[in-house]
Coordinates of C-alpha atoms in Angstrom, one line a residue:
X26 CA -40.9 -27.5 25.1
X27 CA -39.1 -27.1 21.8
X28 CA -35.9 -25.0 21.5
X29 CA -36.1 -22.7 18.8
X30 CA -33.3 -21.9 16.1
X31 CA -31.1 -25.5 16.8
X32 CA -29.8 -24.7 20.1
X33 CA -31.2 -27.9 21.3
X34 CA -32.8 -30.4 19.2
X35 CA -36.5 -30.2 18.5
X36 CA -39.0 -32.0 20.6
X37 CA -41.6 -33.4 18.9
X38 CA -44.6 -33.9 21.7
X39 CA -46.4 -36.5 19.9
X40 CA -48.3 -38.9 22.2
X41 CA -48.2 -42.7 21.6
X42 CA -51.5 -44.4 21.4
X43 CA -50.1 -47.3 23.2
X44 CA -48.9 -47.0 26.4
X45 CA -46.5 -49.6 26.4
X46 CA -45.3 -47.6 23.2
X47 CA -44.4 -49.8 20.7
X48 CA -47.3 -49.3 18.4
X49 CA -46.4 -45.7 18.3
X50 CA -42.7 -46.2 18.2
X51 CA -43.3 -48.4 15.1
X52 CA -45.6 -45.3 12.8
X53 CA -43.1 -42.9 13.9
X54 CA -40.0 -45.1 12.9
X55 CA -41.6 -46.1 9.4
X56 CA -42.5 -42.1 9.2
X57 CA -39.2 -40.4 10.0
X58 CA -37.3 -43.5 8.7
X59 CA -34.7 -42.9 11.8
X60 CA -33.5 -45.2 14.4
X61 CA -35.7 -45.2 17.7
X62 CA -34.8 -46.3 21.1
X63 CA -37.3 -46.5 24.3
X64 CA -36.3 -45.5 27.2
X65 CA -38.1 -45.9 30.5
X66 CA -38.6 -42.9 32.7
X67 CA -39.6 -43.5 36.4
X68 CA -37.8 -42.5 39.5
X69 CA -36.1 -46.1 39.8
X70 CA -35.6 -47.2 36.0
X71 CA -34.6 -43.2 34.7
X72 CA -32.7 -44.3 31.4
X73 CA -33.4 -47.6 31.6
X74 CA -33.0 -49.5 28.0
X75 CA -30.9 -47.2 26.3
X76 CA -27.9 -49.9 25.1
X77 CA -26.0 -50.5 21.4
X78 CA -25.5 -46.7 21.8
X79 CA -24.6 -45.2 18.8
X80 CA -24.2 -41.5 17.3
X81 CA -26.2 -39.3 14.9
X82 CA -29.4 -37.8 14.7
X83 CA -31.8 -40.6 16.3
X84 CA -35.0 -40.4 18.7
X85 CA -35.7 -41.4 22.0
X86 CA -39.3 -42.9 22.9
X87 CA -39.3 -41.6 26.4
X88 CA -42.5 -43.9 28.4
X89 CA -43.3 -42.9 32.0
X90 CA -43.7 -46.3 34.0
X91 CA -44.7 -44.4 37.1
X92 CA -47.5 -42.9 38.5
X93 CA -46.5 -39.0 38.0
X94 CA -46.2 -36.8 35.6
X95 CA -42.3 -36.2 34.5
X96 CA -40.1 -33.7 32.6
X97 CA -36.9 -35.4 30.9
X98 CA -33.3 -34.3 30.0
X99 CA -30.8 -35.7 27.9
X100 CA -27.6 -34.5 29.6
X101 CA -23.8 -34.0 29.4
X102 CA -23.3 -35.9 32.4
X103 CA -19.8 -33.4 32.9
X104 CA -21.4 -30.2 32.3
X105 CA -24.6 -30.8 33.1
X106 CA -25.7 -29.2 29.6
X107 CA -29.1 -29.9 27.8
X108 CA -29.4 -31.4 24.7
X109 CA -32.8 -31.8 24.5
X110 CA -36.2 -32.3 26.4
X111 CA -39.8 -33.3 26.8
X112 CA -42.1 -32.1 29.6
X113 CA -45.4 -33.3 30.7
X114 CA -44.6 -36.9 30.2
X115 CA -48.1 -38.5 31.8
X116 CA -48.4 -41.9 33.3
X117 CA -48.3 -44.0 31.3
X118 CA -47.5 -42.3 27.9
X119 CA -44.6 -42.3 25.8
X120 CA -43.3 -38.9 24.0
X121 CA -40.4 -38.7 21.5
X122 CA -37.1 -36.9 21.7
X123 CA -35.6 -35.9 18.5
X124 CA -31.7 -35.6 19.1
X125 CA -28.3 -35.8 17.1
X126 CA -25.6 -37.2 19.1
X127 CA -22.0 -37.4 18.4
X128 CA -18.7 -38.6 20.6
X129 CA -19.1 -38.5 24.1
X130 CA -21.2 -39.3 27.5
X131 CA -24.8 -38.8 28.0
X132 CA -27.1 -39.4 30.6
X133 CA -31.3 -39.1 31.0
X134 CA -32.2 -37.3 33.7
X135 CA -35.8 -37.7 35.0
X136 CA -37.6 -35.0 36.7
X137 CA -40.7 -36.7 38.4
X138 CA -43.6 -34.0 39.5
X139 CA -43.1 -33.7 43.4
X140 CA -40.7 -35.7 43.5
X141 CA -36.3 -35.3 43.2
X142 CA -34.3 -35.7 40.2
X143 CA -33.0 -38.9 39.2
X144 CA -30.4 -39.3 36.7
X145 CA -30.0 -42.6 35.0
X146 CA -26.4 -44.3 33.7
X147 CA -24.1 -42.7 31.8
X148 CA -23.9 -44.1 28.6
X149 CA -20.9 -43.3 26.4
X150 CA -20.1 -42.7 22.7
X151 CA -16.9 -43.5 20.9
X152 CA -17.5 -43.3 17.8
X153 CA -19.4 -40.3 15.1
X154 CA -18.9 -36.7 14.7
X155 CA -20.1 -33.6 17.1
X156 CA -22.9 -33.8 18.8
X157 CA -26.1 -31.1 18.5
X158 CA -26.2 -27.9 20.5
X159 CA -26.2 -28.1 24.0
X160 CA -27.1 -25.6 26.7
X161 CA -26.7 -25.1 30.7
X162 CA -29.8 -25.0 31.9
X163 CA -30.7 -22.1 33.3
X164 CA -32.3 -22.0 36.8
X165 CA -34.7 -19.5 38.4
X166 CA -31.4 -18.8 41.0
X167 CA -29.6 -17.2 37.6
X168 CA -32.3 -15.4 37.3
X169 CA -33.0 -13.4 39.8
X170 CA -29.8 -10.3 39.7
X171 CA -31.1 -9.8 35.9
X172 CA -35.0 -9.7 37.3
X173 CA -34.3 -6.8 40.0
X174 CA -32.0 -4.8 37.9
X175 CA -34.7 -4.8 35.4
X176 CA -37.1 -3.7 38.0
X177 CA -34.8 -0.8 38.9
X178 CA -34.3 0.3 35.2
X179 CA -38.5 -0.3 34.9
X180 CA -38.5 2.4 38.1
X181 CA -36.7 4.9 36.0
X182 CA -38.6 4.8 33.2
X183 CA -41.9 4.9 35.2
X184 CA -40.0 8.4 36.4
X185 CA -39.6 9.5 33.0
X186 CA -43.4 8.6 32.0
X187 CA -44.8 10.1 34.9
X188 CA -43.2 13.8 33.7
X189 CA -44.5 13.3 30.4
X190 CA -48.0 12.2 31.1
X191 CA -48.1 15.5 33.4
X192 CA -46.9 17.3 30.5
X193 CA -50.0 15.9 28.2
X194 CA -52.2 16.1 30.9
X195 CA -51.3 20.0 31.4
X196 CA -51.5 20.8 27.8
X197 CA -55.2 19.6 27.6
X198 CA -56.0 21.1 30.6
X199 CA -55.4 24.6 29.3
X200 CA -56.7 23.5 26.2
X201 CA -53.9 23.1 23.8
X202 CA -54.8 20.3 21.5
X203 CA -51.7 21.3 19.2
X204 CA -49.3 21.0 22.9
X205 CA -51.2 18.1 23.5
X206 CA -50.4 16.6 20.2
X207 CA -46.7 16.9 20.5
X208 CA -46.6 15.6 24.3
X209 CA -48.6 12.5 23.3
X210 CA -45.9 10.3 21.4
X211 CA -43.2 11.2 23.7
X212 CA -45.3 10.3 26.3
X213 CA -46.7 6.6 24.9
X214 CA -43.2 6.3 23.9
X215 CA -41.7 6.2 27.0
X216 CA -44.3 3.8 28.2
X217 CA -44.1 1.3 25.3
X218 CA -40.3 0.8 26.0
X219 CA -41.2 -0.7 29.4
X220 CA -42.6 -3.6 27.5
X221 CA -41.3 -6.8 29.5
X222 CA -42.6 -5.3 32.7
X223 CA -46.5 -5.7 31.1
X224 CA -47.1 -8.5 32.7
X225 CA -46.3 -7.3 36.5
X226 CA -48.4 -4.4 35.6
X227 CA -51.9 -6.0 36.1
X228 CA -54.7 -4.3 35.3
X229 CA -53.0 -0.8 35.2
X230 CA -51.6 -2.4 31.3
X231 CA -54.9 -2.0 30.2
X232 CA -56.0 1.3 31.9
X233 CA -52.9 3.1 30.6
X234 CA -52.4 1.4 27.3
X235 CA -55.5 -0.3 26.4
X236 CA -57.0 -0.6 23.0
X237 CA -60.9 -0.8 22.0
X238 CA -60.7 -4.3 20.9
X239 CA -63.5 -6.2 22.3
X240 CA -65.7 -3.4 23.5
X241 CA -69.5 -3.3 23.1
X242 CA -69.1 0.6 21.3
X243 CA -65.5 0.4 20.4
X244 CA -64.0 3.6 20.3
X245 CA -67.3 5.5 21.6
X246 CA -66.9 3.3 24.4
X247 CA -66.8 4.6 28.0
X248 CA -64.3 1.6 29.1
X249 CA -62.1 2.9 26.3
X250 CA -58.9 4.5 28.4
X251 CA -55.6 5.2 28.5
X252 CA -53.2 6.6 25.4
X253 CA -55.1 5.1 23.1
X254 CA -58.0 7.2 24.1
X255 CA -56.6 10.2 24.0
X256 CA -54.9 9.6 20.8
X257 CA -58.0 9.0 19.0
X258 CA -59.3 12.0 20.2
X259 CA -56.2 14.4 19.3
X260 CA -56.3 13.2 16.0
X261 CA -60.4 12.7 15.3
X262 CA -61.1 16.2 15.9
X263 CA -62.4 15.9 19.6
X264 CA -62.3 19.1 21.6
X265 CA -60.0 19.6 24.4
X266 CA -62.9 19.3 26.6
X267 CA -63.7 16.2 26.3
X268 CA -60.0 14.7 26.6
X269 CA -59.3 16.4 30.1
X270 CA -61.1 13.8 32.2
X271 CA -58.8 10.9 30.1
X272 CA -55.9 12.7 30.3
X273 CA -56.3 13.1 34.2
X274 CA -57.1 9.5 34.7
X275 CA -54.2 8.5 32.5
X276 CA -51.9 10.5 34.3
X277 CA -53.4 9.4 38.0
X278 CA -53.1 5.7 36.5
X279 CA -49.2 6.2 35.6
X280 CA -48.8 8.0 39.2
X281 CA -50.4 5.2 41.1
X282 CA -48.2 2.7 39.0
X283 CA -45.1 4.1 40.0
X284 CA -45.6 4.3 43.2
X285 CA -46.5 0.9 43.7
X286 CA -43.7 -0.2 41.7
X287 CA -41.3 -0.6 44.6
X288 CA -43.6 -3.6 46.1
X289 CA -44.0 -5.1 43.1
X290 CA -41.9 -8.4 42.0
X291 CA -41.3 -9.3 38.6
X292 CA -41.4 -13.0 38.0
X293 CA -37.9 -13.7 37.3
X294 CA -38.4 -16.8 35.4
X295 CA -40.7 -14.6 32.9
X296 CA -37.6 -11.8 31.8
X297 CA -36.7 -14.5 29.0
X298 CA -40.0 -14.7 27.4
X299 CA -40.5 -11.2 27.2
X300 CA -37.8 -10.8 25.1
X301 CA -39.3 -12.5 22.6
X302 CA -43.1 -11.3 23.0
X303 CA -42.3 -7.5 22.6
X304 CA -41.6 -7.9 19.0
X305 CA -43.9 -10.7 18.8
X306 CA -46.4 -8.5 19.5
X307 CA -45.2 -5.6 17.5
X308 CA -45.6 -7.8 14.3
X309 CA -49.1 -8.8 15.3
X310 CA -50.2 -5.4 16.5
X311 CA -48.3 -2.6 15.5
X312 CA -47.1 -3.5 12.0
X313 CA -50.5 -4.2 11.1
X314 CA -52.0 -1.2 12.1
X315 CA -54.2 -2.5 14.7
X316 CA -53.3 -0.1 17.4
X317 CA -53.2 3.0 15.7
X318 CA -56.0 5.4 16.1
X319 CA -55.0 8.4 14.5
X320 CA -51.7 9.7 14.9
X321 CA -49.6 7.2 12.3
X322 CA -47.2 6.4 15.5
X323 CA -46.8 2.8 14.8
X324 CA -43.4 3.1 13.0
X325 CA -42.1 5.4 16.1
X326 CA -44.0 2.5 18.6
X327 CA -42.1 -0.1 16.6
X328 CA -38.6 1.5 17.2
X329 CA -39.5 1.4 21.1
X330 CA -40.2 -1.7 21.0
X331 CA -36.3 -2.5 19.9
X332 CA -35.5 -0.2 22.3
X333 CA -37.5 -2.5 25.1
X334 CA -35.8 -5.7 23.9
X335 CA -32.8 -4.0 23.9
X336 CA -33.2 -3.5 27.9
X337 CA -33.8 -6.9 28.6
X338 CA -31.0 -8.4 26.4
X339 CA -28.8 -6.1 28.3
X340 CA -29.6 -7.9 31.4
X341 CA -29.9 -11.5 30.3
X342 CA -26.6 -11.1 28.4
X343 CA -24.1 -12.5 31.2
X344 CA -26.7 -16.0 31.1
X345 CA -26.8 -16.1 27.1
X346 CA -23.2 -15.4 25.9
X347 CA -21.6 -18.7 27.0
X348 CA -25.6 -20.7 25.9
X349 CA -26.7 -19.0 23.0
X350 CA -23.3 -18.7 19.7
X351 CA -26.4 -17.0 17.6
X352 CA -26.3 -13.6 20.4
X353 CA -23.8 -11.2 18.9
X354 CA -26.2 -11.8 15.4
X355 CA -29.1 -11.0 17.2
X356 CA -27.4 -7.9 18.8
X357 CA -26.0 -7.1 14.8
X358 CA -29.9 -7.8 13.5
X359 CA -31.3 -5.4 16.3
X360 CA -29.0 -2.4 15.4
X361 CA -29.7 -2.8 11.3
X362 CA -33.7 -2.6 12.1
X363 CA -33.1 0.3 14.4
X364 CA -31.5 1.7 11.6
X365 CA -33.9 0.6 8.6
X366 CA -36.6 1.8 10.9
X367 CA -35.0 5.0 11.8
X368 CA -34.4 6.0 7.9
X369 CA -37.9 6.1 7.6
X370 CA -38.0 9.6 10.0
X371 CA -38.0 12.8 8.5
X372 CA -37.7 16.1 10.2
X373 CA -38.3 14.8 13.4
X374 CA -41.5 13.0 12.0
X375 CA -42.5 9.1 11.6
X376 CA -44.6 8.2 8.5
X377 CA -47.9 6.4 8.9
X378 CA -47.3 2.4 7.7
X379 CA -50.5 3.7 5.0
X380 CA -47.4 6.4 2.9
X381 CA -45.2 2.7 2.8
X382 CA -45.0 1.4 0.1
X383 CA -45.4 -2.1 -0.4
X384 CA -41.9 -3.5 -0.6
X385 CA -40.9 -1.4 2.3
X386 CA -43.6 -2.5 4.9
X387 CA -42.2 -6.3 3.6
X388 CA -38.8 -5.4 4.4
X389 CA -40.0 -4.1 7.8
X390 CA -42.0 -7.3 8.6
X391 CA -38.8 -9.8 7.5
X392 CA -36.6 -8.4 9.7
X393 CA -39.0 -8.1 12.8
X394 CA -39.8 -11.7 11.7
X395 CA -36.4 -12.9 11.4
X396 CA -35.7 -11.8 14.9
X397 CA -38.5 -12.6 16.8
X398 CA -37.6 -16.7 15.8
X399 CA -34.2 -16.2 16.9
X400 CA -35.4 -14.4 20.3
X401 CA -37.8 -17.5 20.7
X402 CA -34.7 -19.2 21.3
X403 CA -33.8 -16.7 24.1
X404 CA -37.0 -17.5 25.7
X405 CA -36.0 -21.1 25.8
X406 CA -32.7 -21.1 27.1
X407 CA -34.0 -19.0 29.7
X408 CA -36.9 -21.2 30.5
X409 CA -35.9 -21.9 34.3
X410 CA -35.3 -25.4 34.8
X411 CA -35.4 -27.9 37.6
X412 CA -31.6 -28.8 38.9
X413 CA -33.1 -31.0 41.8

């Protein structure tokens, strides 16, 4: 695991090729030219070997004595805070913890698979400057009240969707394609701001929001559902027709979905990385085009998408303001794309990304870019972590 954006220090997962580690502790010292130190990690040596302490930016060669796989922390043994780790340590292997210490106390804690924590002496620090970044880990517990509020925000919006889905469906069914046209974006809208909840969605995702992508006849393809069906119908010249039966499947899809959304549970420990795969995704799929198909929405999908992120920051705020100092930039970064993104509307209308220009679809794709590495440091902070 490697913590994005220097809240914790980077973990380099290389493997050693020797198991007793000091070939590979020798190729990385002569590479990175810093001091290394191995330390064992079992469930009765946890720490063991760490002595001379001293403080600045150093690396630990963390080898696994003992039979099971272990995840290891390098801990305030006060606070409990993280300052760095390495999972999926294997029998036998040694990995390497990249970490810049300062004055203070610090202990290893060793988190054997199957097996209880063990943390190893505390080894103090008298000397150097401040320490790197550190972090309370977070633990599934935390997570939980932000997980069902979520949910119950999710159960609104599934409200909201549902009235606008019977609103496209109603337009095609009279035959309306103009109607139909302006309930469609409203419509995908509303569902494209629901985006951390994807993943408890199941198959419905697919059915309601799907794209062509992998399909034997691609577009013409009878597997082809969902909003992305029925916007490349609106806006290819298909007749109303032919888009009823989609529409009424979309809208039965959308119906079915909230409904079952009361019984469904979010995984809790998932709400972090979501916040950092919406706009992940927008960059690979929106602001590229991919998943357009006719109706030059991408910009408008885009500024959901913030919207989305926005949700779940909300509820992960209480967990990140005291571990993450980088937040209230974030929060500044998210309201200045809202805005760069919402200059680009005119009367009420979003311009395809083809009528950019150049320099304005890079400007567009830095920012998104720029936030989507500092959100990657959301998702690891709220990573839950093993207390015991």
């Amino acid at each position: 695991m490697v913590l994005a954006g220097g809240l914790l220090a980077a973990l380099v997962p290389v493997l050693s090729g020797d198991p007793e580690g000091a070939a590979g502790q020798g190729k990385a010292a002569a590479t990175d030219g810093l001091r290394h130190t191995t330390v064992e990690v079992s469930p009765g040596g946890c720490g063991r070997g760490w002595g001379n302490p001293r403080a600045g930016t150093q690396v630990f060669d963390l080898h696994n004595t003992s039979a099971a796989a272990a995840e290891v922390y390098l801990t305030s043994p006060r606070s409990g805070a993280v300052y760095g780790e390495v999972e999926g340590i294997g029998p036998g292997t040694t990995r390497h913890l990249r970490v810049r210490l300062g004055r203070g106390s610090y202990a290893f804690r060793c988190l054997p698979d199957d097996a209880d924590a063990v943390t190893g002496p505390t080894v103090r620090i008298d000397g150097g400057g401040q320490a790197g970044p550190a972090a309370a880990p977070v633990t599934e517990h935390d997570l939980i009240p932000p997980a069902l509020d979520y949910q119950k925000w999710v159960a609104g919006g599934l409200d909201d969707l549902v009235g606008r889905t019977g609103t496209l469906r109603a337009a095609l069914a009279r035959g309306d394609l103009a109607a139909a046209r302006e309930a469609w974006l409203p419509a995908h809208l509303a569902y494209e701001r629901l985006g951390a909840a994807y993943g408890a969605f199941g198959d419905a995702d697919q059915q309601i929001n799907g794209t062509s992508a992998g399909l034997p006849d691609g577009d013409r393809d009878p597997e082809f559902t969902g909003f992305h069906r029925i916007e490349y119908g609106l806006w290819h010249g298909q007749p109303a027709d032919s888009l009823r039966a989609p529409a009424a499947a979309l809208d039965d899809a959308v119906r079915k979905l909230r409904d079952d959304w009361a019984q469904t549970r979010m995984e809790p420990a998932d709400l972090g990385l979501r916040a950092h795969e919406i706009l992940e995704n927008t960059l690979q799929s929106e602001l590229t085009g991919r998943t357009d198909y006719g109706s030059g929405s991408t910009l408008a999908t885009a500024r959901a998408h913030l919207d989305g992120t926005r949700a779940v920051l909300t509820r992960l705020r209480p967990l990140l303001v005291p571990r993450y100092p980088g937040l209230p930039h974030v929060e500044r970064e998210l309201s200045r794309t809202q805005r760069l993104l919402d200059g680009f509307r005119k009367d009420g209308r979003w311009p395809a990304l083809s009528h950019l220009d150049r320099a304005q679809r890079e400007r567009i794709d830095a920012v998104f870019g720029d936030l989507v590495e500092r959100l990657a440091s959301v998702a690891t902070l709220c990573d839950a972590r093993r207390t015991v």
